């Protein structure tokens, strides 16, 4: 269809959620009436309206706007009218592109009613109008962030309620248990604490017909678009279970601000360092006790397989805890049965020493009963310490940390990386401004932004690593106090089991056998050897006592 000299107009109407709350001046009805009156006065044929209600002007990925561009491409109209330039969009660069380049190049006249912009005439003030619309966008984003930050600091929950909770009817910024789903969360933690894997928990929930979180929101709680509702699965999966198990909100704590948008114009989010998370304790009723939460965390990723229930399989308590000191891979059970004896020929061996593996490990192996005894003795030695000895051990650790300056160095690197990220954000914003004002061409802008994004990614990786290395809001002495408070629950260990192991130990590293006289391997059954064993305890890590755990005995294989 050719429009010829006819004035065939598309009306574009847009209103963001923030603007809708500010009053009626920019309402869809107000925009529609202004455009209809203008068309009537000037004899313009209004062909169709395109409405994006509830969409930000920060980007142009809006359904009605994109539909309008397709209709314009098909020649259905030769004019576009909006109430003002801000209705087209608030991104300075893209708004300028559509208004001053795309529409004129495609033979489309674009005009606004309130601020007298018209591509049929010279628009001297247009750059300032585009700039002021973006300033409004940035200022609005800043105000929203300030409100959210204030709410977070006061322990108010300003996000979508997690599964198991709902918004308190008397206070929308506070969580209260959801009677329909709280028991499901408790069941998940209880099964994880008992040793079930996330996958098994998910399968059991599916077998019982339990509705998964997103589907529950679609059916009973939130308003979803048809497209959003279609994405909700009817089945649980192990990642959903893990996400619930890792969330401290079920302890009654509010944790927000774990991610942020790259910029006001982007929807992409990046992880925020853990040290910058907004954490407020005891803001709502907990669904589970802290001991149950800790037990579930220790079992997370260390689930015992169903096959372990079979008597023919050796049941190692070290699954997911013992690793090779040479290559870092886990040690797994191996061995034989001779004359009905299983324990005597039971070993833990490195999994990364097969012949078909590139850069394979030379191999680390330790007898299962020997490792059990070493761990039991070392743990009993810690449990037997008096309060004075435990305090002395904590003071020695504090002194070592202070003398080496390790924590201060890590903190300094973390702060440097965080500061550089903030600088990169400012540089990128300045580059886009220079590009919009003609001081920087598009090709150079693309190259510079790509380089800055690569640098930003490397700094984010450093921040993530250092945030994990630094203790969470606790100094060394406090962490030692937590460990020995836990140790008081047990006076002596006669038989080491998995529950006790997970209660006190995070990780064990086993080194290779070291033989005397320069030997590289055992030459006979009773060849003596030594073997280093590093034990990393909960909260406090490795303890450097005078007698480090070592295995010294004749080789009996």
Coordinates of C-alpha atoms in Angstrom, one line a residue:
X1 CA 0.0 0.0 0.0
X2 CA 1.4 3.4 -1.0
X3 CA 0.5 6.3 1.2
X4 CA 1.3 9.0 -1.4
X5 CA 0.5 12.5 -0.1
X6 CA -2.0 11.3 2.4
X7 CA -1.2 12.0 6.1
X8 CA -1.6 8.6 7.6
X9 CA -0.5 8.6 11.2
X10 CA 0.5 6.0 13.8
X11 CA 0.1 7.2 17.4
X12 CA 2.6 5.9 19.8
X13 CA 1.7 6.0 23.5
X14 CA 4.0 4.9 26.4
X15 CA 3.9 5.0 30.2
X16 CA 6.3 3.4 32.7
X17 CA 5.2 2.1 36.0
X18 CA 7.1 4.8 37.9
X19 CA 5.4 7.6 35.8
X20 CA 2.0 6.0 36.4
X21 CA 2.4 6.4 40.1
X22 CA 3.4 10.1 39.8
X23 CA 0.0 11.3 38.5
X24 CA -2.4 11.6 35.5
X25 CA -0.4 14.1 33.5
X26 CA 1.3 11.5 31.4
X27 CA -1.4 8.8 31.5
X28 CA -2.3 6.8 28.4
X29 CA -5.7 8.4 28.3
X30 CA -4.2 11.8 28.5
X31 CA -1.8 11.0 25.6
X32 CA -4.5 9.5 23.5
X33 CA -6.8 12.6 23.9
X34 CA -4.0 15.0 23.0
X35 CA -3.1 13.1 19.8
X36 CA -6.7 12.6 18.7
X37 CA -7.4 16.4 19.2
X38 CA -4.3 17.3 17.2
X39 CA -5.2 15.0 14.3
X40 CA -8.7 16.3 14.2
X41 CA -7.5 20.0 14.1
X42 CA -5.0 19.3 11.3
X43 CA -7.0 16.9 9.2
X44 CA -4.7 14.0 9.8
X45 CA -6.0 10.4 9.5
X46 CA -5.2 8.4 12.6
X47 CA -4.6 4.9 11.3
X48 CA -3.7 3.0 14.5
X49 CA -2.5 3.4 18.1
X50 CA 0.5 1.5 19.5
X51 CA 0.5 1.4 23.3
X52 CA 3.4 0.2 25.6
X53 CA 1.8 0.5 29.1
X54 CA 4.2 -0.2 31.9
X55 CA 7.4 -0.1 29.9
X56 CA 10.5 2.0 30.7
X57 CA 11.9 4.5 28.2
X58 CA 15.4 3.3 29.0
X59 CA 15.5 0.8 26.1
X60 CA 13.5 0.3 22.8
X61 CA 12.9 -3.4 23.2
X62 CA 9.1 -2.8 23.7
X63 CA 6.5 -5.0 22.0
X64 CA 4.2 -2.2 20.7
X65 CA 7.1 -0.1 19.5
X66 CA 8.7 -3.0 17.6
X67 CA 5.3 -3.9 16.1
X68 CA 5.0 -0.2 14.9
X69 CA 8.4 -0.4 13.2
X70 CA 7.3 -3.5 11.3
X71 CA 4.0 -1.8 10.2
X72 CA 6.0 1.3 9.1
X73 CA 8.3 -1.0 7.1
X74 CA 5.3 -2.3 5.2
X75 CA 4.2 1.2 4.3
X76 CA 1.0 1.3 6.4
X77 CA 1.7 5.0 7.5
X78 CA 4.0 7.9 6.8
X79 CA 3.8 9.8 10.1
X80 CA 4.4 9.0 13.8
X81 CA 3.1 11.2 16.6
X82 CA 3.9 11.1 20.3
X83 CA 2.8 13.5 23.1
X84 CA 6.5 14.5 23.6
X85 CA 10.0 13.2 23.0
X86 CA 10.1 11.3 26.3
X87 CA 7.2 9.1 25.1
X88 CA 9.5 7.9 22.3
X89 CA 12.2 7.0 24.8
X90 CA 14.6 8.4 27.4
X91 CA 17.8 6.9 26.1
X92 CA 19.5 9.9 24.6
X93 CA 21.5 8.0 21.9
X94 CA 18.7 5.7 20.6
X95 CA 16.0 8.4 20.8
X96 CA 18.1 10.7 18.7
X97 CA 18.7 7.9 16.2
X98 CA 15.1 7.1 15.7
X99 CA 13.9 10.7 15.7
X100 CA 16.6 12.3 13.6
X101 CA 17.9 9.4 11.4
X102 CA 15.7 6.3 11.2
X103 CA 12.4 8.1 10.6
X104 CA 13.7 10.7 8.0
X105 CA 15.7 8.1 6.1
X106 CA 12.6 6.0 5.7
X107 CA 10.4 8.8 4.6
X108 CA 8.5 9.0 7.8
X109 CA 7.6 12.3 9.4
X110 CA 7.9 12.3 13.2
X111 CA 6.5 15.0 15.4
X112 CA 5.6 15.6 19.0
X113 CA 2.9 17.8 20.4
X114 CA 4.1 19.1 23.7
X115 CA 7.7 20.1 22.8
X116 CA 7.3 21.1 19.2
X117 CA 9.7 18.6 17.6
X118 CA 9.0 18.0 13.9
X119 CA 11.4 16.3 11.4
X120 CA 9.8 18.5 8.7
X121 CA 11.6 21.5 10.3
X122 CA 15.0 22.3 11.9
X123 CA 15.1 21.2 15.5
X124 CA 17.9 23.3 17.1
X125 CA 17.0 22.4 20.7
X126 CA 16.7 18.7 20.1
X127 CA 20.1 17.6 21.6
X128 CA 19.2 19.4 24.8
X129 CA 15.8 17.8 24.9
X130 CA 17.2 14.3 24.4
X131 CA 19.8 15.0 27.1
X132 CA 17.3 16.2 29.6
X133 CA 15.1 13.1 29.1
X134 CA 18.1 10.9 29.9
X135 CA 18.9 13.0 32.9
X136 CA 15.3 12.3 34.1
X137 CA 15.8 8.6 33.5
X138 CA 19.1 8.5 35.5
X139 CA 17.6 10.7 38.3
X140 CA 14.6 8.4 38.6
X141 CA 16.9 5.3 38.7
X142 CA 19.0 7.0 41.4
X143 CA 15.9 7.7 43.5
X144 CA 14.6 4.1 43.2
X145 CA 18.0 2.8 44.3
X146 CA 18.0 5.2 47.3
X147 CA 14.6 4.0 48.4
X148 CA 15.6 0.3 48.0
X149 CA 18.9 0.9 49.8
X150 CA 17.0 2.6 52.7
X151 CA 14.6 -0.3 52.9
X152 CA 17.4 -2.9 52.9
X153 CA 19.3 -1.1 55.7
X154 CA 16.1 -1.2 57.8
X155 CA 15.6 -4.9 57.2
X156 CA 12.5 -4.5 54.9
X157 CA 12.0 -7.1 52.3
X158 CA 11.7 -5.3 49.0
X159 CA 11.8 -8.2 46.6
X160 CA 9.6 -11.1 45.5
X161 CA 8.8 -13.4 48.5
X162 CA 10.8 -16.6 48.3
X163 CA 9.0 -20.0 48.2
X164 CA 7.7 -20.8 51.7
X165 CA 6.9 -17.2 52.5
X166 CA 4.4 -14.5 51.5
X167 CA 4.1 -10.8 52.1
X168 CA 2.6 -9.9 55.5
X169 CA -0.9 -8.5 54.9
X170 CA -0.3 -5.9 57.6
X171 CA 3.1 -4.9 56.4
X172 CA 4.1 -5.5 52.7
X173 CA 7.8 -5.0 53.5
X174 CA 7.8 -8.0 55.9
X175 CA 7.7 -11.7 55.2
X176 CA 5.4 -14.2 57.0
X177 CA 5.2 -18.0 56.5
X178 CA 3.0 -19.3 53.7
X179 CA 0.8 -22.0 55.2
X180 CA 0.6 -23.8 51.9
X181 CA 4.4 -24.1 51.2
X182 CA 6.3 -23.6 54.5
X183 CA 6.0 -27.3 55.3
X184 CA 7.5 -28.2 51.9
X185 CA 10.6 -26.1 52.6
X186 CA 11.0 -27.7 56.0
X187 CA 10.7 -31.1 54.3
X188 CA 13.5 -30.2 51.8
X189 CA 15.9 -29.2 54.6
X190 CA 15.1 -32.3 56.7
X191 CA 15.8 -34.6 53.8
X192 CA 19.0 -32.8 52.9
X193 CA 20.2 -33.0 56.5
X194 CA 19.5 -36.7 56.5
X195 CA 21.8 -37.1 53.5
X196 CA 19.4 -37.1 50.5
X197 CA 20.8 -35.5 47.3
X198 CA 19.1 -32.5 45.7
X199 CA 18.2 -34.7 42.8
X200 CA 16.5 -37.4 45.0
X201 CA 14.6 -34.7 46.9
X202 CA 13.3 -33.3 43.6
X203 CA 12.2 -36.7 42.4
X204 CA 10.4 -37.4 45.6
X205 CA 8.5 -34.1 45.4
X206 CA 7.5 -34.8 41.9
X207 CA 6.3 -38.3 42.9
X208 CA 4.1 -36.7 45.6
X209 CA 2.6 -34.2 43.2
X210 CA 4.0 -31.1 45.0
X211 CA 3.7 -27.9 42.8
X212 CA 7.1 -26.3 42.2
X213 CA 7.8 -22.7 43.2
X214 CA 7.3 -20.9 39.8
X215 CA 4.2 -22.9 39.0
X216 CA 2.8 -22.1 42.5
X217 CA 3.3 -18.4 41.8
X218 CA 1.6 -18.6 38.5
X219 CA -1.4 -20.6 39.9
X220 CA -2.0 -19.0 43.3
X221 CA 0.0 -15.9 44.0
X222 CA 1.3 -13.6 41.3
X223 CA 0.0 -12.2 38.0
X224 CA 1.9 -13.5 35.0
X225 CA 1.6 -12.8 31.3
X226 CA 0.6 -15.7 29.2
X227 CA 4.2 -15.9 27.9
X228 CA 5.6 -15.9 31.4
X229 CA 3.1 -18.5 32.7
X230 CA 4.0 -20.8 29.8
X231 CA 7.6 -20.9 31.0
X232 CA 6.6 -22.4 34.4
X233 CA 7.5 -26.0 34.6
X234 CA 5.2 -28.6 36.3
X235 CA 8.2 -30.5 37.7
X236 CA 10.9 -29.9 40.4
X237 CA 14.5 -30.1 39.4
X238 CA 17.7 -30.3 41.5
X239 CA 18.8 -26.7 40.8
X240 CA 15.5 -25.4 42.4
X241 CA 16.1 -27.6 45.4
X242 CA 19.7 -26.4 45.7
X243 CA 18.6 -22.7 45.4
X244 CA 16.2 -23.2 48.4
X245 CA 18.9 -25.0 50.5
X246 CA 21.4 -22.3 50.0
X247 CA 19.1 -19.4 50.9
X248 CA 19.6 -18.1 54.5
X249 CA 16.2 -16.3 54.3
X250 CA 14.7 -19.5 55.9
X251 CA 16.7 -18.7 59.0
X252 CA 14.8 -15.5 59.4
X253 CA 17.4 -13.2 57.8
X254 CA 17.0 -10.8 55.0
X255 CA 19.7 -10.9 52.3
X256 CA 19.3 -8.6 49.3
X257 CA 21.5 -6.8 46.8
X258 CA 23.3 -9.9 45.5
X259 CA 23.3 -8.5 42.0
X260 CA 23.0 -5.2 40.2
X261 CA 22.3 -3.9 36.7
X262 CA 25.4 -2.9 34.7
X263 CA 23.8 0.5 33.9
X264 CA 20.5 2.2 33.9
X265 CA 20.1 1.4 30.2
X266 CA 20.9 -2.3 30.5
X267 CA 18.9 -5.3 31.7
X268 CA 22.0 -7.4 32.3
X269 CA 22.9 -8.1 35.9
X270 CA 26.3 -8.9 37.5
X271 CA 27.1 -10.4 40.8
X272 CA 27.8 -8.1 43.7
X273 CA 30.7 -9.1 46.1
X274 CA 29.4 -10.8 49.2
X275 CA 31.0 -8.1 51.3
X276 CA 28.5 -5.6 49.8
X277 CA 25.3 -7.7 50.3
X278 CA 22.6 -6.1 52.4
X279 CA 22.2 -8.6 55.3
X280 CA 19.8 -8.0 58.2
X281 CA 19.3 -10.6 60.8
X282 CA 16.1 -11.7 62.5
X283 CA 13.7 -9.8 60.3
X284 CA 10.9 -12.4 60.0
X285 CA 9.9 -15.8 61.5
X286 CA 12.4 -18.6 60.5
X287 CA 11.1 -21.8 58.9
X288 CA 14.0 -23.9 60.1
X289 CA 16.5 -24.0 62.9
X290 CA 20.2 -23.1 62.4
X291 CA 21.4 -26.6 63.3
X292 CA 19.2 -28.1 60.6
X293 CA 20.4 -25.4 58.1
X294 CA 24.1 -26.1 58.9
X295 CA 23.6 -29.9 58.5
X296 CA 21.9 -29.4 55.1
X297 CA 24.7 -27.2 54.0
X298 CA 27.4 -29.7 54.9
X299 CA 25.5 -32.4 53.0
X300 CA 24.9 -30.2 50.0
X301 CA 26.8 -31.7 47.1
X302 CA 27.8 -34.7 49.2
X303 CA 24.6 -36.7 48.8
X304 CA 24.9 -40.4 49.4
X305 CA 23.9 -42.6 46.5
X306 CA 21.1 -45.1 46.8
X307 CA 23.6 -47.8 45.9
X308 CA 25.4 -47.3 49.2
X309 CA 22.4 -49.1 50.9
X310 CA 23.7 -52.3 49.3
X311 CA 25.9 -54.5 51.6
X312 CA 28.2 -55.4 48.8
X313 CA 29.4 -51.8 48.5
X314 CA 31.9 -50.2 50.9
X315 CA 30.3 -47.3 52.6
X316 CA 32.9 -44.5 52.9
X317 CA 32.2 -41.7 55.3
X318 CA 34.7 -39.5 53.4
X319 CA 32.6 -38.9 50.2
X320 CA 33.2 -35.4 48.9
X321 CA 35.5 -34.5 51.8
X322 CA 38.9 -36.2 51.1
X323 CA 41.0 -34.9 48.2
X324 CA 44.4 -35.6 46.6
X325 CA 47.1 -33.0 47.7
X326 CA 48.9 -33.4 44.4
X327 CA 46.1 -32.7 41.8
X328 CA 43.1 -31.6 44.0
X329 CA 40.8 -34.4 42.7
X330 CA 38.7 -36.4 45.1
X331 CA 39.7 -39.8 46.6
X332 CA 37.3 -42.7 46.1
X333 CA 37.0 -46.1 47.6
X334 CA 38.8 -49.0 46.0
X335 CA 40.3 -52.4 47.1
X336 CA 39.6 -56.1 47.1
X337 CA 38.2 -58.8 49.3
X338 CA 40.6 -61.6 50.4
X339 CA 39.5 -64.5 52.5
X340 CA 36.3 -62.6 53.4
X341 CA 38.3 -59.6 54.8
X342 CA 37.1 -56.2 53.4
X343 CA 38.4 -53.6 55.8
X344 CA 42.0 -54.8 55.6
X345 CA 42.1 -54.2 51.8
X346 CA 40.0 -51.0 51.7
X347 CA 41.8 -47.9 50.3
X348 CA 41.0 -44.4 49.2
X349 CA 42.7 -43.6 45.9
X350 CA 42.9 -40.5 43.6
X351 CA 40.4 -40.6 40.8
X352 CA 42.7 -38.7 38.3
X353 CA 45.3 -41.3 37.6
X354 CA 43.8 -43.3 34.7
X355 CA 46.0 -43.8 31.7
X356 CA 43.6 -42.1 29.3
X357 CA 43.7 -38.7 31.2
X358 CA 45.9 -35.9 30.0
X359 CA 48.3 -34.7 32.8
X360 CA 47.2 -37.5 35.0
X361 CA 48.2 -37.6 38.6
X362 CA 51.0 -39.9 39.8
X363 CA 48.5 -41.2 42.3
X364 CA 47.8 -40.9 46.0
X365 CA 46.4 -43.7 48.1
X366 CA 45.7 -44.3 51.8
X367 CA 44.3 -47.2 53.7
X368 CA 40.7 -46.4 54.9
X369 CA 41.1 -47.6 58.5
X370 CA 44.4 -45.6 58.8
X371 CA 42.7 -42.4 57.7
X372 CA 39.9 -43.0 60.1
X373 CA 42.3 -43.4 63.0
X374 CA 44.4 -40.3 62.1
X375 CA 41.3 -38.1 61.9
X376 CA 39.8 -39.6 65.1
X377 CA 43.0 -39.0 67.1
X378 CA 43.5 -35.4 65.8
X379 CA 39.9 -34.5 66.5
X380 CA 40.1 -36.0 70.0
X381 CA 43.2 -34.0 70.7
X382 CA 41.3 -30.8 69.8
X383 CA 38.3 -31.8 71.9
X384 CA 40.5 -32.5 74.9
X385 CA 41.9 -28.9 74.9
X386 CA 41.1 -26.8 78.0
X387 CA 39.5 -23.4 77.6
X388 CA 42.8 -21.8 78.3
X389 CA 44.5 -23.9 75.6
X390 CA 41.8 -23.1 73.1
X391 CA 42.2 -19.4 73.8
X392 CA 45.9 -19.6 73.4
X393 CA 45.5 -21.4 70.0
X394 CA 43.1 -18.6 68.9
X395 CA 45.6 -15.9 70.0
X396 CA 48.4 -17.6 68.1
X397 CA 46.3 -17.7 64.9
X398 CA 45.4 -14.0 65.3
X399 CA 49.0 -13.1 65.8
X400 CA 50.1 -15.1 62.7
X401 CA 47.5 -13.4 60.6
X402 CA 48.5 -10.0 61.9
X403 CA 52.2 -10.7 61.4
X404 CA 51.8 -11.9 57.8
X405 CA 49.4 -9.2 56.8
X406 CA 47.6 -11.7 54.6
X407 CA 44.1 -10.4 55.4
X408 CA 45.1 -6.8 55.0
X409 CA 46.6 -7.5 51.6
X410 CA 43.5 -9.4 50.4
X411 CA 41.3 -6.6 51.7
X412 CA 43.4 -4.0 49.8
X413 CA 43.2 -6.0 46.5
X414 CA 39.4 -6.3 47.0
X415 CA 39.0 -2.6 47.5
X416 CA 41.2 -1.8 44.5
X417 CA 39.1 -4.1 42.2
X418 CA 35.8 -2.6 43.5
X419 CA 37.1 0.9 43.0
X420 CA 38.2 0.1 39.4
X421 CA 34.8 -1.3 38.6
X422 CA 33.1 1.9 39.7
X423 CA 35.5 3.9 37.5
X424 CA 34.8 1.6 34.5
X425 CA 31.1 2.3 34.9
X426 CA 31.7 6.1 34.8
X427 CA 34.0 5.8 31.8
X428 CA 31.4 3.8 29.8
X429 CA 28.7 6.3 30.6
X430 CA 31.0 9.1 29.5
X431 CA 31.9 7.3 26.2
X432 CA 28.2 6.9 25.3
X433 CA 27.6 10.6 26.0
X434 CA 30.5 11.6 23.8
X435 CA 29.2 9.3 21.1
X436 CA 25.8 10.8 21.2
X437 CA 27.2 14.3 21.0
X438 CA 29.4 13.4 18.0
X439 CA 32.8 13.5 19.8
X440 CA 33.4 9.8 19.4
X441 CA 32.6 7.6 16.4
X442 CA 30.6 4.3 16.6
X443 CA 33.5 2.0 15.7
X444 CA 35.9 3.4 18.3
X445 CA 33.1 3.4 20.9
X446 CA 32.5 -0.3 20.2
X447 CA 36.2 -1.2 20.6
X448 CA 36.7 0.8 23.8
X449 CA 33.5 -0.6 25.4
X450 CA 34.5 -4.1 24.6
X451 CA 38.0 -3.6 26.1
X452 CA 36.4 -2.1 29.2
X453 CA 33.9 -5.0 29.5
X454 CA 36.8 -7.5 29.4
X455 CA 38.7 -5.6 32.1
X456 CA 35.4 -5.5 34.1
X457 CA 35.0 -9.2 33.9
X458 CA 38.5 -9.9 35.2
X459 CA 38.0 -7.6 38.1
X460 CA 34.7 -9.3 38.9
X461 CA 36.4 -12.6 39.0
X462 CA 39.0 -11.2 41.4
X463 CA 36.3 -9.8 43.6
X464 CA 34.4 -13.1 43.7
X465 CA 37.6 -15.0 44.7
X466 CA 38.7 -12.5 47.4
X467 CA 35.2 -12.3 48.8
X468 CA 35.2 -16.0 49.4
X469 CA 38.7 -15.9 50.9
X470 CA 37.8 -13.2 53.4
X471 CA 35.8 -14.5 56.5
X472 CA 32.2 -13.3 56.5
X473 CA 32.0 -10.5 59.1
X474 CA 33.9 -12.4 61.7
X475 CA 37.5 -12.1 62.8
X476 CA 39.7 -15.0 63.6
X477 CA 39.1 -15.1 67.3
X478 CA 35.3 -15.2 66.8
X479 CA 35.6 -18.1 64.4
X480 CA 37.7 -20.0 66.9
X481 CA 35.1 -19.4 69.5
X482 CA 32.4 -20.8 67.3
X483 CA 34.4 -23.9 66.6
X484 CA 35.2 -24.7 70.3
X485 CA 31.6 -23.9 71.2
X486 CA 30.6 -26.6 68.8
X487 CA 33.3 -28.9 70.2
X488 CA 31.9 -28.7 73.7
X489 CA 28.9 -30.8 72.5
X490 CA 31.2 -33.8 72.2
X491 CA 33.9 -34.8 74.8
X492 CA 35.5 -37.8 73.1
X493 CA 35.0 -39.8 69.9
X494 CA 35.2 -43.5 70.2
X495 CA 34.0 -44.3 66.6
X496 CA 34.2 -41.7 63.8
X497 CA 31.0 -41.6 61.7
X498 CA 29.9 -39.3 58.8
X499 CA 27.7 -37.0 60.9
X500 CA 30.6 -36.3 63.3
X501 CA 32.9 -35.8 60.4
X502 CA 30.6 -33.2 58.7
X503 CA 30.0 -31.5 62.1
X504 CA 33.7 -30.6 62.6
X505 CA 35.5 -30.9 59.2
X506 CA 35.2 -29.2 55.8
X507 CA 38.0 -30.8 53.8
X508 CA 40.9 -33.3 54.1
X509 CA 43.9 -33.4 51.8
X510 CA 46.1 -36.5 51.6
X511 CA 49.6 -36.3 50.2
X512 CA 51.7 -39.0 48.5
X513 CA 53.7 -41.6 50.5
X514 CA 57.3 -40.5 51.3
X515 CA 59.8 -43.3 51.6
X516 CA 63.2 -43.3 53.3
X517 CA 66.6 -43.3 51.5
X518 CA 65.3 -41.7 48.4
X519 CA 63.0 -44.6 47.4
X520 CA 60.2 -43.7 45.0
X521 CA 58.0 -46.7 45.9
X522 CA 57.8 -49.6 48.3
X523 CA 60.4 -52.4 47.6
X524 CA 58.9 -54.9 50.1
X525 CA 55.8 -55.3 52.3
X526 CA 57.2 -53.5 55.4
X527 CA 58.9 -50.6 53.7
X528 CA 58.5 -47.6 56.1
X529 CA 56.9 -44.4 54.8
X530 CA 55.4 -41.1 55.9
X531 CA 52.3 -39.5 54.5
X532 CA 51.0 -35.9 55.1
X533 CA 47.4 -35.4 55.9
X534 CA 46.0 -31.8 56.0
X535 CA 42.7 -31.3 57.9
X536 CA 40.6 -28.2 57.4
X537 CA 38.2 -27.7 60.2
X538 CA 34.9 -25.8 60.1
X539 CA 35.1 -22.1 60.7
X540 CA 38.9 -22.1 61.5
X541 CA 40.5 -24.0 58.6
X542 CA 43.8 -25.8 59.1
X543 CA 45.3 -25.7 62.6
X544 CA 49.1 -25.6 62.8
X545 CA 49.7 -27.5 66.0
X546 CA 53.1 -28.7 67.0
X547 CA 52.4 -32.2 65.8
X548 CA 50.8 -32.1 62.4
X549 CA 48.9 -35.2 61.3
X550 CA 51.2 -37.6 59.6
X551 CA 51.0 -41.3 58.9
X552 CA 54.2 -43.1 59.8
X553 CA 54.2 -46.9 59.6
X554 CA 55.5 -49.8 57.6
X555 CA 54.0 -50.3 54.2
X556 CA 51.7 -53.3 54.4
X557 CA 50.8 -53.9 50.8

